[in-house]
Amino acid sequence: MGFLDCGGGGGKCSFGGFKTLVRRKQVDSEHANAASSATGQHQLAKALTVPHLITIGVGSTIGSGVYILVGTVAREHSGPALTVSFLIAGIAAALSGFCYAELASRCPSAGSAYHYSYICIGEAFAWLIGWALMLEYTIGGSAVARGISPNLALLFGGPNSLPSFLARQTIPGIGIVVDPCASILVIVVTGLLCLGIKESAFVQGIVTAANICALMFIIIAGGYLGFKTGWRGYELPAGYFPFGGQGMLAGASTLFFAYAGFDSVTSTAEEVKNPQRDLPVGIGLALSICCTLYILVSAVIVGLVPYYAMDPDTPISSAFASHGIKWAAYVITIGSCTALCSSLMGSLLPQSRILMAMARDGLLPSLFSQVNKSTQVPVKSTIVTGLLATILAFFMDVEQLSGMVSLGTLLAYTTVAISVLILRYVPPDEVPFPSEFQEVIDSVSLRRNIPVENTEAYGVSSENIPLLTTTEKYPFVNKGNRRKVAGWAIMATCVGVLVLTCATSSLSLCRTIRYILCGIGLVLLFSGVILLSSIDQDDARHNFGHTGGFICPMVPLLPIACILINVYLLVNISAATWTRVSVWLVVALFAYIFYGRKHSLLENAVYVPASHVDEIYETSSNCVS
């Protein structure tokens, strides 16, 4: 594992070596960005501020799902306690938000979870996360696009009222339903994203504002009706929790995915003017606004109509119709359409940035890393992303693949939480440099008498490498073995979470085996938590990446709670979805073997101690001057 103190990769490695899979890149710094600019690699435009980030976060998060989930979850799981379920789901999403906020402010580059896992865990794992994110955004964007045309049709008078050139058509003979409206919308959004990040954020702000206005109408008008009619939805013999606490928690598990999308903010980190300040604020405010709107909408709707009488397909419009306000359906439909359009932009935007980040690292062809000089956005990767989404939206009904979106989201959230633990306890202590820096590295290494890669190559015995000798307040851990202990503690925690969640979710197992596995999982989990809580975090964390940004609170408890929630949801995703995603990841693994690892910028990298990075860059600058 990359966090078991493997030293980040150790430089040149053959694929047969394990270190090739866990080699890690350095955080983009002013020196690294200057070197990239010198080689002709253009940076993205620094144009975004907090209002832009809130717009992107809220627009990507609040989709049309809220207009349907209210009825489905209330009828099947929560009842009137739907509001509490939304609150619990929001708190669970906030745990991931805290982890994202720290990593985004410390490592403000494009790529989101792919970028963080490449820095903290290793190249092969980052590659798989990147492919999982591509799958998530591509399928998610295509599904959103195909959901727009039925809602637009309602505005024109009925399901089949769209103009013929926009309406869905069935191809004779093969039975494929094509959706011209969906593909046209994807093309329009792709063109908008190519104009520039500020322009696309402005348009997304207008669309998101229309959606929020529709939700505010639901809250205000519904609240008025509720006070007028006495909130009959709450006056039930079964009480506030008709399905009990278990039903409320089951509803929260479903509603957790209503908050997915805020991570789109982190994909724009490189385009933020002041990322250390603005990214955490943008993530926090976006989640807070979404949670507040969800809670208010759910509180109003379950009060207007008893949960068991809700229409599962159109719960909000039918609730208003039951009080004689049928025209409200038009306002709600407009809100649903604008929500879908905003979510479509929120899917295509991060996809192009992830492709660009992977291409910058050499894992994908350089075509995707090119940034347009005038618009300062990755136009080519945006066009490729849009083209693929257009084809899928036109030809394929991807609703049955929607579970793959949830799986990709949870994998990313879990990876980010693990990365926070690694950053705090075992941050990378070696940094890769291109082989062109070899002479400078040699001079600095010999001057400091610090070996690089292979100590014998410099005539220095490994016995001369000084160990940190200060001791911790706990006698069983010292500075010499603290990183290894922390690495194994993180490993034990992750394995314990996996065993525990699998055991509690596998109802087909006999009770004895389930209890034994739960016991093993709990022992591993609590052992890891106790170890991590009883040893000091690595001092190098203070200098890791860009300093002065947001610091995730309550480490290690908060990231571990985040891992536990996400893994529990992961193991409860259907086997069919896991099979589809596994096939995709196997394809990704072969692509890494035959292309990614060979073209990686780290293939011939030289690793040096992280504490000497600045000196190497300064020496290099002096040599050039």
Coordinates of C-alpha atoms in Angstrom, one line a residue:
M1 CA 0.0 0.0 0.0
G2 CA 1.2 3.5 -0.8
F3 CA 0.6 4.6 2.8
L4 CA 2.7 1.9 4.4
D5 CA 5.7 4.1 4.1
C6 CA 6.9 2.9 0.8
G7 CA 8.6 6.1 0.2
G8 CA 6.4 7.3 -2.6
G9 CA 7.7 5.0 -5.3
G10 CA 11.4 5.0 -5.1
G11 CA 12.1 6.4 -8.5
K12 CA 12.7 4.1 -11.5
C13 CA 10.8 0.9 -11.1
S14 CA 9.9 -2.0 -13.4
F15 CA 6.3 -3.0 -13.6
G16 CA 7.2 -6.2 -11.9
G17 CA 8.1 -4.2 -8.9
F18 CA 5.3 -3.3 -6.4
K19 CA 6.6 0.3 -6.1
T20 CA 5.6 1.1 -9.6
L21 CA 1.9 0.8 -8.5
V22 CA 2.3 3.1 -5.5
R23 CA 4.6 5.8 -6.9
R24 CA 3.2 9.2 -5.9
K25 CA 3.5 12.6 -7.5
Q26 CA 4.2 15.8 -5.8
V27 CA 1.7 18.6 -5.0
D28 CA 1.7 21.3 -7.6
S29 CA 3.6 24.3 -6.2
E30 CA 4.8 27.6 -7.5
H31 CA 8.0 26.0 -8.6
A32 CA 6.2 23.1 -10.4
N33 CA 3.8 25.5 -12.1
A34 CA 6.6 27.7 -13.3
A35 CA 8.4 24.6 -14.7
S36 CA 5.1 23.6 -16.5
S37 CA 4.7 27.0 -18.0
A38 CA 8.3 26.9 -19.2
T39 CA 7.6 23.7 -21.1
G40 CA 4.6 25.3 -22.8
Q41 CA 1.9 23.9 -20.6
H42 CA -0.8 26.5 -20.2
Q43 CA -2.6 26.9 -16.9
L44 CA -6.3 27.3 -16.5
A45 CA -7.8 30.8 -15.9
K46 CA -7.9 32.0 -12.3
A47 CA -11.4 33.4 -12.5
L48 CA -13.6 31.9 -9.9
T49 CA -14.7 33.4 -6.5
V50 CA -16.9 32.1 -3.7
P51 CA -20.2 33.0 -5.5
H52 CA -19.1 31.1 -8.6
L53 CA -18.2 28.1 -6.4
I54 CA -21.6 28.2 -4.6
T55 CA -23.3 28.3 -7.9
I56 CA -21.4 25.3 -9.2
G57 CA -21.9 23.3 -6.0
V58 CA -25.6 24.0 -5.6
G59 CA -26.3 23.6 -9.3
S60 CA -24.5 20.3 -9.5
T61 CA -26.1 18.9 -6.3
I62 CA -29.8 19.9 -6.5
G63 CA -31.1 17.9 -9.4
S64 CA -34.6 16.8 -10.3
G65 CA -34.3 13.9 -7.8
V66 CA -35.5 16.0 -5.0
Y67 CA -38.8 16.4 -6.8
I68 CA -39.2 12.6 -6.8
L69 CA -37.3 11.4 -3.7
V70 CA -39.6 13.3 -1.4
G71 CA -42.5 11.0 -2.3
T72 CA -40.6 7.7 -2.7
V73 CA -38.6 7.9 0.6
A74 CA -41.6 9.2 2.6
R75 CA -43.9 6.4 1.4
E76 CA -41.3 3.6 1.8
H77 CA -39.0 4.5 4.6
S78 CA -39.3 7.7 6.6
G79 CA -42.9 8.9 6.7
P80 CA -43.2 12.4 8.3
A81 CA -39.7 11.9 9.6
L82 CA -38.4 12.6 6.1
T83 CA -37.0 15.9 7.3
V84 CA -34.8 14.1 9.9
S85 CA -33.7 11.7 7.2
F86 CA -32.6 14.7 5.0
L87 CA -30.8 16.2 8.0
I88 CA -28.9 12.9 8.8
A89 CA -28.0 12.5 5.1
G90 CA -26.7 16.1 5.1
I91 CA -24.5 15.5 8.1
A92 CA -23.1 12.4 6.5
A93 CA -22.4 14.3 3.3
A94 CA -20.8 17.1 5.4
L95 CA -18.2 14.6 6.7
S96 CA -17.0 14.0 3.1
G97 CA -17.2 17.8 2.6
F98 CA -14.8 18.4 5.5
C99 CA -12.3 15.9 3.9
Y100 CA -12.7 17.4 0.5
A101 CA -12.2 21.0 1.9
E102 CA -8.8 20.2 3.4
L103 CA -7.4 18.4 0.4
A104 CA -8.8 21.0 -2.0
S105 CA -7.1 23.8 -0.2
R106 CA -3.8 22.0 0.3
C107 CA -3.7 20.6 -3.3
P108 CA -5.6 23.1 -5.4
S109 CA -5.3 21.5 -8.8
A110 CA -7.7 20.0 -11.3
G111 CA -8.6 16.4 -10.9
S112 CA -10.4 16.2 -7.5
A113 CA -10.3 12.7 -6.0
Y114 CA -8.0 11.4 -8.7
H115 CA -5.5 14.2 -7.9
Y116 CA -5.6 13.6 -4.2
S117 CA -5.3 9.8 -4.4
Y118 CA -2.3 10.2 -6.8
I119 CA -0.5 12.3 -4.2
C120 CA -1.4 10.3 -1.1
I121 CA -2.0 6.7 -2.2
G122 CA -0.4 5.8 -5.5
E123 CA -0.5 5.9 -9.3
A124 CA -2.4 2.7 -10.0
F125 CA -5.1 3.4 -7.5
A126 CA -5.4 7.0 -8.7
W127 CA -5.8 5.6 -12.3
L128 CA -8.7 3.4 -11.2
I129 CA -10.3 6.3 -9.3
G130 CA -9.9 8.5 -12.4
W131 CA -11.7 5.9 -14.6
A132 CA -14.4 5.5 -12.0
L133 CA -15.0 9.2 -12.0
M134 CA -15.1 9.3 -15.8
L135 CA -17.8 6.6 -15.7
E136 CA -19.7 8.4 -13.0
Y137 CA -19.8 11.8 -14.8
T138 CA -20.4 10.3 -18.3
I139 CA -23.3 8.1 -17.3
G140 CA -24.6 10.7 -14.9
G141 CA -24.6 13.5 -17.5
S142 CA -26.2 11.2 -20.1
A143 CA -29.0 10.2 -17.7
V144 CA -29.6 13.8 -16.8
A145 CA -29.8 14.8 -20.4
R146 CA -32.4 12.1 -21.2
G147 CA -34.5 13.2 -18.3
I148 CA -34.9 16.7 -19.6
S149 CA -37.1 16.0 -22.7
P150 CA -40.0 14.4 -20.7
N151 CA -40.1 17.4 -18.4
L152 CA -40.0 19.8 -21.3
A153 CA -42.8 17.9 -22.9
L154 CA -45.0 18.6 -19.9
L155 CA -44.5 22.3 -20.4
F156 CA -45.9 21.9 -23.9
G157 CA -49.0 20.2 -22.8
G158 CA -48.3 16.5 -22.4
P159 CA -45.8 13.6 -22.7
N160 CA -45.9 13.6 -26.5
S161 CA -46.3 17.3 -27.2
L162 CA -42.7 18.2 -28.1
P163 CA -42.0 19.2 -31.8
S164 CA -41.2 16.1 -33.9
F165 CA -37.5 17.1 -34.4
L166 CA -37.1 17.1 -30.6
A167 CA -39.4 14.3 -29.5
R168 CA -38.2 10.8 -28.8
Q169 CA -38.4 8.4 -31.7
T170 CA -38.2 4.6 -31.9
I171 CA -35.9 3.3 -34.6
P172 CA -38.0 0.6 -36.5
G173 CA -36.6 -2.9 -36.4
I174 CA -34.1 -2.5 -33.6
G175 CA -36.4 -0.9 -31.0
I176 CA -33.8 1.8 -29.9
V177 CA -35.4 5.0 -28.6
V178 CA -33.4 8.0 -29.7
D179 CA -33.6 11.3 -27.9
P180 CA -32.7 14.3 -30.1
C181 CA -33.6 16.8 -27.4
A182 CA -31.1 15.3 -25.0
S183 CA -28.2 15.3 -27.5
I184 CA -28.9 18.9 -28.6
L185 CA -28.8 20.0 -25.0
V186 CA -25.5 18.2 -24.4
I187 CA -24.1 19.9 -27.5
V188 CA -25.3 23.4 -26.3
V189 CA -23.8 22.8 -22.8
T190 CA -20.5 21.6 -24.3
G191 CA -20.2 24.7 -26.4
L192 CA -20.9 26.9 -23.4
L193 CA -18.2 25.2 -21.4
C194 CA -15.7 25.8 -24.2
L195 CA -16.3 29.6 -24.0
G196 CA -14.7 29.9 -20.6
I197 CA -15.1 28.9 -17.0
K198 CA -16.4 32.4 -15.9
E199 CA -19.0 32.5 -18.7
S200 CA -20.3 28.9 -18.0
A201 CA -20.4 29.6 -14.2
F202 CA -22.5 32.7 -15.0
V203 CA -25.0 30.8 -17.1
Q204 CA -25.1 28.0 -14.5
G205 CA -25.9 30.7 -11.9
I206 CA -28.9 31.9 -13.8
V207 CA -30.2 28.4 -14.3
T208 CA -29.6 27.5 -10.6
A209 CA -31.3 30.7 -9.5
A210 CA -34.4 29.6 -11.4
N211 CA -34.4 26.2 -9.7
I212 CA -34.0 27.8 -6.3
C213 CA -36.9 30.2 -7.0
A214 CA -39.1 27.1 -7.8
L215 CA -38.1 25.5 -4.5
M216 CA -38.8 28.8 -2.7
F217 CA -42.2 28.8 -4.2
I218 CA -42.8 25.3 -2.9
I219 CA -41.7 26.3 0.5
I220 CA -43.6 29.6 0.8
A221 CA -46.8 28.6 -1.0
G222 CA -46.8 25.1 0.7
G223 CA -46.1 26.7 4.1
Y224 CA -49.1 29.0 3.6
L225 CA -51.3 26.0 2.6
G226 CA -50.0 24.0 5.6
F227 CA -50.9 26.7 8.1
K228 CA -54.3 27.2 6.4
T229 CA -55.3 23.6 6.5
G230 CA -53.7 22.6 9.8
W231 CA -50.8 20.4 8.5
R232 CA -52.9 17.3 8.3
G233 CA -49.9 15.2 7.1
Y234 CA -48.5 15.3 10.6
E235 CA -51.7 14.4 12.4
L236 CA -51.4 10.6 12.0
P237 CA -52.2 7.8 14.4
A238 CA -48.8 6.1 13.6
G239 CA -47.0 9.2 14.9
Y240 CA -43.9 11.0 13.5
F241 CA -41.9 7.7 13.0
P242 CA -44.3 5.2 11.4
F243 CA -41.4 3.0 10.2
G244 CA -39.3 3.5 13.3
G245 CA -35.7 4.6 13.6
Q246 CA -34.6 1.9 11.2
G247 CA -36.8 3.2 8.5
M248 CA -35.7 6.8 9.1
L249 CA -32.0 5.7 8.7
A250 CA -32.8 3.7 5.6
G251 CA -34.4 6.8 4.2
A252 CA -31.2 8.8 5.0
S253 CA -29.1 6.2 3.2
T254 CA -31.2 6.8 0.0
L255 CA -31.2 10.6 0.4
F256 CA -27.4 10.7 0.9
F257 CA -27.1 10.6 -2.9
A258 CA -29.2 13.8 -3.1
Y259 CA -26.1 15.6 -1.8
A260 CA -23.7 14.1 -4.4
G261 CA -22.4 16.7 -6.7
F262 CA -20.7 19.2 -4.3
D263 CA -17.4 17.6 -5.2
S264 CA -17.7 19.3 -8.6
V265 CA -16.4 22.4 -6.8
T266 CA -13.1 20.8 -6.1
S267 CA -12.6 19.9 -9.8
T268 CA -12.3 23.7 -10.5
A269 CA -9.7 24.2 -7.8
E270 CA -7.1 25.3 -10.2
E271 CA -9.4 28.0 -11.5
V272 CA -10.1 29.6 -8.2
K273 CA -8.5 33.0 -7.4
N274 CA -7.9 32.2 -3.7
P275 CA -8.3 28.4 -3.3
Q276 CA -7.1 28.2 0.3
R277 CA -9.9 30.5 1.4
D278 CA -12.6 30.2 -1.2
L279 CA -12.7 26.4 -1.8
P280 CA -13.7 25.4 1.8
V281 CA -16.2 28.3 2.0
G282 CA -17.7 27.4 -1.3
I283 CA -18.1 23.7 -0.3
G284 CA -19.5 24.5 3.1
L285 CA -22.0 27.1 1.9
A286 CA -23.1 24.9 -1.1
L287 CA -23.8 22.0 1.2
S288 CA -25.5 24.2 3.8
I289 CA -27.8 25.8 1.2
C290 CA -28.7 22.4 -0.3
C291 CA -29.4 20.9 3.1
T292 CA -31.6 23.8 4.2
L293 CA -33.7 23.7 1.0
Y294 CA -34.1 19.9 1.2
I295 CA -35.3 20.1 4.8
L296 CA -37.7 22.9 4.2
V297 CA -39.2 21.4 1.1
S298 CA -39.6 18.0 2.8
A299 CA -41.1 19.5 5.9
V300 CA -43.7 21.3 3.8
I301 CA -44.7 18.4 1.5
V302 CA -45.1 15.7 4.2
G303 CA -47.3 18.2 6.1
L304 CA -49.6 18.9 3.2
V305 CA -50.4 15.3 2.3
P306 CA -50.2 12.1 4.5
Y307 CA -47.1 10.2 3.5
Y308 CA -49.1 7.1 2.4
A309 CA -51.2 9.2 0.0
M310 CA -48.3 10.7 -1.8
D311 CA -47.9 10.1 -5.6
P312 CA -44.4 8.5 -5.9
D313 CA -43.8 9.9 -9.3
T314 CA -45.1 13.5 -8.8
P315 CA -45.3 14.0 -5.1
I316 CA -45.0 17.8 -5.0
S317 CA -47.2 18.8 -7.9
S318 CA -49.9 16.3 -6.7
A319 CA -49.7 17.7 -3.2
F320 CA -50.5 21.1 -4.5
A321 CA -53.2 19.7 -6.8
S322 CA -54.9 18.1 -3.8
H323 CA -55.4 21.6 -2.5
G324 CA -56.8 22.9 -5.8
I325 CA -53.6 24.6 -7.0
K326 CA -53.0 22.6 -10.2
W327 CA -51.1 25.4 -12.0
A328 CA -48.3 24.9 -9.5
A329 CA -47.3 21.9 -11.6
Y330 CA -45.9 24.3 -14.3
V331 CA -43.7 26.0 -11.7
I332 CA -42.5 22.7 -10.4
T333 CA -41.8 21.4 -13.9
I334 CA -39.8 24.5 -14.7
G335 CA -37.8 24.0 -11.5
S336 CA -37.2 20.3 -12.5
C337 CA -36.0 21.3 -16.0
T338 CA -33.6 24.0 -14.7
A339 CA -32.3 21.5 -12.1
L340 CA -31.6 19.0 -14.8
C341 CA -29.8 21.5 -17.0
S342 CA -27.7 22.7 -14.1
S343 CA -26.8 19.1 -13.2
L344 CA -25.8 18.4 -16.8
M345 CA -23.3 21.3 -16.6
G346 CA -22.1 20.0 -13.3
S347 CA -21.4 16.5 -14.9
L348 CA -19.6 17.7 -18.0
L349 CA -17.5 20.3 -16.2
P350 CA -15.4 18.1 -13.9
Q351 CA -15.1 15.3 -16.5
S352 CA -13.0 17.4 -18.8
R353 CA -10.8 18.6 -15.9
I354 CA -10.2 15.0 -14.8
L355 CA -9.2 14.0 -18.4
M356 CA -6.9 17.0 -18.5
A357 CA -5.3 16.1 -15.1
M358 CA -4.6 12.5 -16.2
A359 CA -3.1 13.7 -19.5
R360 CA -0.9 16.1 -17.7
D361 CA 0.5 13.2 -15.7
G362 CA 1.2 11.3 -18.9
L363 CA -1.4 8.7 -18.1
L364 CA -3.6 9.7 -21.1
P365 CA -2.6 11.2 -24.5
S366 CA -1.4 14.8 -24.4
L367 CA -4.3 15.8 -26.6
F368 CA -6.5 16.0 -23.4
S369 CA -4.1 18.3 -21.5
Q370 CA -4.1 21.1 -24.0
V371 CA -5.5 24.4 -22.7
N372 CA -6.9 26.9 -25.2
K373 CA -4.9 30.2 -25.1
S374 CA -7.8 32.5 -25.5
T375 CA -10.5 30.8 -23.3
Q376 CA -8.0 29.2 -20.9
V377 CA -10.1 26.0 -20.7
P378 CA -9.3 22.4 -21.9
V379 CA -11.4 22.8 -25.1
K380 CA -10.3 19.5 -26.6
S381 CA -11.1 17.4 -23.6
T382 CA -14.4 19.2 -23.2
I383 CA -15.3 18.5 -26.8
V384 CA -14.4 14.8 -26.4
T385 CA -16.4 14.6 -23.2
G386 CA -19.4 16.3 -24.8
L387 CA -19.2 14.1 -27.9
L388 CA -19.3 10.9 -25.8
A389 CA -22.1 12.2 -23.6
T390 CA -24.0 13.3 -26.8
I391 CA -23.8 9.8 -28.3
L392 CA -24.9 8.1 -25.1
A393 CA -27.8 10.5 -24.5
F394 CA -29.0 10.1 -28.1
F395 CA -28.9 6.3 -28.4
M396 CA -28.9 4.8 -25.0
D397 CA -31.4 4.7 -22.1
V398 CA -28.9 4.8 -19.2
E399 CA -31.4 4.8 -16.3
Q400 CA -30.6 1.1 -15.6
L401 CA -26.9 2.1 -15.2
S402 CA -27.6 4.9 -12.7
G403 CA -26.3 2.7 -9.8
M404 CA -22.9 3.0 -11.4
V405 CA -23.0 6.8 -10.7
S406 CA -23.6 6.2 -7.0
L407 CA -20.8 3.6 -6.9
G408 CA -18.3 6.0 -8.5
T409 CA -19.3 8.8 -6.1
L410 CA -18.9 6.6 -3.0
L411 CA -15.5 5.3 -4.2
A412 CA -14.3 8.9 -4.6
Y413 CA -15.6 9.9 -1.2
T414 CA -14.0 7.0 0.5
T415 CA -10.7 7.6 -1.2
V416 CA -10.7 11.3 -0.1
A417 CA -11.3 10.3 3.5
I418 CA -8.4 7.8 3.4
S419 CA -6.2 10.4 1.8
V420 CA -6.8 12.8 4.8
L421 CA -5.6 10.1 7.2
I422 CA -2.5 9.5 5.1
L423 CA -1.8 13.2 4.8
R424 CA -2.0 13.6 8.6
Y425 CA -0.1 10.5 9.7
V426 CA 2.1 9.3 6.8
P427 CA 2.4 12.2 4.3
P428 CA 4.8 11.4 1.4
D429 CA 8.3 12.0 2.6
E430 CA 9.8 11.7 -0.9
V431 CA 9.1 13.9 -3.9
P432 CA 9.5 12.9 -7.6
F433 CA 11.6 15.0 -9.9
P434 CA 12.1 14.7 -13.7
S435 CA 15.4 13.0 -14.7
E436 CA 16.5 16.4 -16.1
F437 CA 17.1 17.5 -12.5
Q438 CA 19.6 14.6 -11.9
E439 CA 22.7 16.8 -11.8
V440 CA 21.2 19.3 -9.4
I441 CA 19.9 16.5 -7.2
D442 CA 23.3 14.9 -7.1
S443 CA 25.0 18.2 -6.1
V444 CA 22.4 18.8 -3.3
S445 CA 22.5 15.2 -2.1
L446 CA 26.3 15.1 -1.9
R447 CA 26.3 18.5 -0.2
R448 CA 23.9 17.3 2.4
N449 CA 25.2 13.8 2.4
I450 CA 21.7 12.5 1.8
P451 CA 21.3 9.5 -0.5
V452 CA 18.7 9.4 -3.3
E453 CA 17.1 6.2 -4.5
N454 CA 20.0 3.9 -4.0
T455 CA 22.5 4.8 -1.2
E456 CA 25.3 2.8 -2.7
A457 CA 25.2 4.9 -5.8
Y458 CA 26.6 7.8 -3.8
G459 CA 29.0 5.9 -1.7
V460 CA 26.9 6.5 1.4
S461 CA 26.1 3.6 3.7
S462 CA 22.4 3.3 4.7
E463 CA 23.7 3.2 8.3
N464 CA 24.5 6.9 8.0
I465 CA 20.9 7.9 7.3
P466 CA 19.9 9.6 10.5
L467 CA 16.7 8.6 12.1
L468 CA 14.6 11.1 14.0
T469 CA 15.4 10.3 17.6
T470 CA 12.9 12.3 19.6
T471 CA 10.4 10.0 21.3
E472 CA 6.7 10.3 21.6
K473 CA 4.8 10.4 24.9
Y474 CA 3.8 6.7 24.3
P475 CA 6.8 4.3 24.8
F476 CA 5.7 1.7 22.3
V477 CA 6.0 4.3 19.4
N478 CA 9.0 6.4 18.6
K479 CA 9.9 8.6 15.6
G480 CA 11.7 5.7 14.0
N481 CA 8.7 3.4 13.7
R482 CA 5.8 5.9 14.1
R483 CA 5.1 6.1 10.4
K484 CA 4.9 2.3 10.1
V485 CA 2.6 2.0 13.1
A486 CA 0.4 4.7 11.7
G487 CA 0.4 3.0 8.2
W488 CA -0.6 -0.3 9.6
A489 CA -3.3 1.4 11.8
I490 CA -4.8 3.0 8.8
M491 CA -4.7 -0.4 7.0
A492 CA -6.4 -2.1 10.0
T493 CA -9.1 0.5 10.1
C494 CA -10.0 0.2 6.5
V495 CA -10.0 -3.7 6.6
G496 CA -12.0 -3.6 9.8
V497 CA -14.6 -1.3 8.2
L498 CA -14.9 -3.5 5.2
V499 CA -15.3 -6.7 7.2
L500 CA -17.8 -5.1 9.6
T501 CA -20.0 -3.6 6.9
C502 CA -19.9 -6.8 4.7
A503 CA -20.9 -8.9 7.8
T504 CA -23.8 -6.7 8.8
S505 CA -25.1 -6.5 5.2
S506 CA -24.8 -10.2 4.3
L507 CA -28.1 -11.5 5.7
S508 CA -27.6 -14.8 3.8
L509 CA -24.8 -15.8 6.1
C510 CA -25.6 -17.8 9.2
R511 CA -25.8 -15.9 12.4
T512 CA -22.7 -17.4 14.0
I513 CA -20.5 -16.5 11.1
R514 CA -21.9 -13.0 10.9
Y515 CA -21.2 -12.5 14.6
I516 CA -17.7 -13.8 14.3
L517 CA -17.0 -11.5 11.3
C518 CA -18.6 -8.5 13.0
G519 CA -16.3 -9.2 16.0
I520 CA -13.2 -9.4 13.9
G521 CA -14.2 -6.2 12.1
L522 CA -14.9 -4.3 15.3
V523 CA -11.6 -5.4 16.8
L524 CA -9.6 -4.2 13.7
L525 CA -11.6 -1.0 13.5
F526 CA -11.2 -0.1 17.2
S527 CA -7.6 -1.1 17.2
G528 CA -6.9 1.2 14.3
V529 CA -8.9 4.1 15.9
I530 CA -7.1 3.7 19.3
L531 CA -3.7 3.6 17.7
L532 CA -4.3 6.6 15.5
S533 CA -5.7 8.5 18.4
S534 CA -2.8 7.7 20.7
I535 CA 0.1 8.7 18.5
D536 CA 1.0 12.1 17.3
Q537 CA 0.3 13.2 13.7
D538 CA 3.3 13.6 11.5
D539 CA 4.9 17.1 11.8
A540 CA 5.4 17.1 8.0
R541 CA 1.7 17.6 7.6
H542 CA 2.2 21.3 8.4
N543 CA 4.3 21.8 5.3
F544 CA 2.4 19.5 3.0
G545 CA 1.1 21.2 -0.1
H546 CA -0.2 24.8 0.2
T547 CA -0.5 25.9 3.8
G548 CA -2.9 28.3 5.5
G549 CA -6.1 26.6 4.2
F550 CA -8.9 24.6 5.9
I551 CA -7.9 22.0 8.4
C552 CA -10.3 19.0 8.8
P553 CA -11.5 18.8 12.5
M554 CA -11.6 15.7 14.7
V555 CA -9.0 13.6 12.9
P556 CA -8.9 10.6 12.9
L557 CA -12.5 10.2 14.1
L558 CA -14.2 12.3 11.4
P559 CA -12.5 10.7 8.4
I560 CA -13.0 7.2 9.8
A561 CA -16.7 7.9 10.3
C562 CA -16.8 9.1 6.7
I563 CA -15.1 5.8 5.5
L564 CA -17.6 3.7 7.6
I565 CA -20.7 5.4 6.1
N566 CA -19.4 5.3 2.5
V567 CA -18.3 1.7 2.7
Y568 CA -21.6 0.6 4.2
L569 CA -23.4 2.2 1.3
L570 CA -20.9 0.7 -1.1
V571 CA -21.4 -2.9 0.1
N572 CA -25.2 -2.5 -0.2
I573 CA -25.1 -1.5 -3.9
S574 CA -26.5 -4.3 -6.0
A575 CA -24.3 -7.1 -7.3
A576 CA -25.2 -6.3 -10.9
T577 CA -23.9 -2.7 -10.5
W578 CA -20.7 -4.0 -9.0
T579 CA -20.3 -6.4 -11.9
R580 CA -20.7 -3.6 -14.5
V581 CA -18.2 -1.3 -12.7
S582 CA -15.7 -4.2 -12.1
V583 CA -15.7 -4.9 -15.9
W584 CA -15.0 -1.2 -16.5
L585 CA -12.2 -1.2 -13.9
V586 CA -10.6 -4.3 -15.4
V587 CA -10.6 -2.6 -18.8
A588 CA -9.0 0.4 -17.0
L589 CA -6.4 -1.8 -15.5
F590 CA -5.3 -3.3 -18.8
A591 CA -5.2 0.3 -20.2
Y592 CA -2.8 1.2 -17.4
I593 CA -0.6 -1.8 -18.0
F594 CA -0.2 -1.3 -21.7
Y595 CA -0.3 2.6 -21.8
G596 CA -0.6 4.5 -18.6
R597 CA 2.4 3.1 -16.7
K598 CA 4.7 3.4 -19.7
H599 CA 3.9 7.0 -20.5
S600 CA 3.6 8.2 -16.9
L601 CA 5.8 11.2 -16.1
L602 CA 7.0 9.3 -13.0
E603 CA 8.4 6.4 -15.2
N604 CA 11.9 7.9 -15.0
A605 CA 11.4 10.2 -12.0
V606 CA 14.1 10.6 -9.3
Y607 CA 12.8 10.7 -5.8
V608 CA 14.3 13.0 -3.2
P609 CA 13.5 13.9 0.4
A610 CA 10.5 16.3 0.6
S611 CA 12.4 18.6 2.9
H612 CA 14.9 19.4 0.1
V613 CA 12.5 20.3 -2.7
D614 CA 12.9 24.1 -2.3
E615 CA 16.7 23.9 -2.2
I616 CA 16.7 21.8 -5.4
Y617 CA 14.5 24.2 -7.3
E618 CA 16.6 27.2 -6.0
T619 CA 19.8 25.5 -7.1
S620 CA 18.3 24.7 -10.5
S621 CA 17.3 28.3 -10.9
N622 CA 20.8 29.6 -10.0
C623 CA 22.3 27.2 -12.5
V624 CA 20.0 28.4 -15.3
S625 CA 20.7 32.1 -14.5

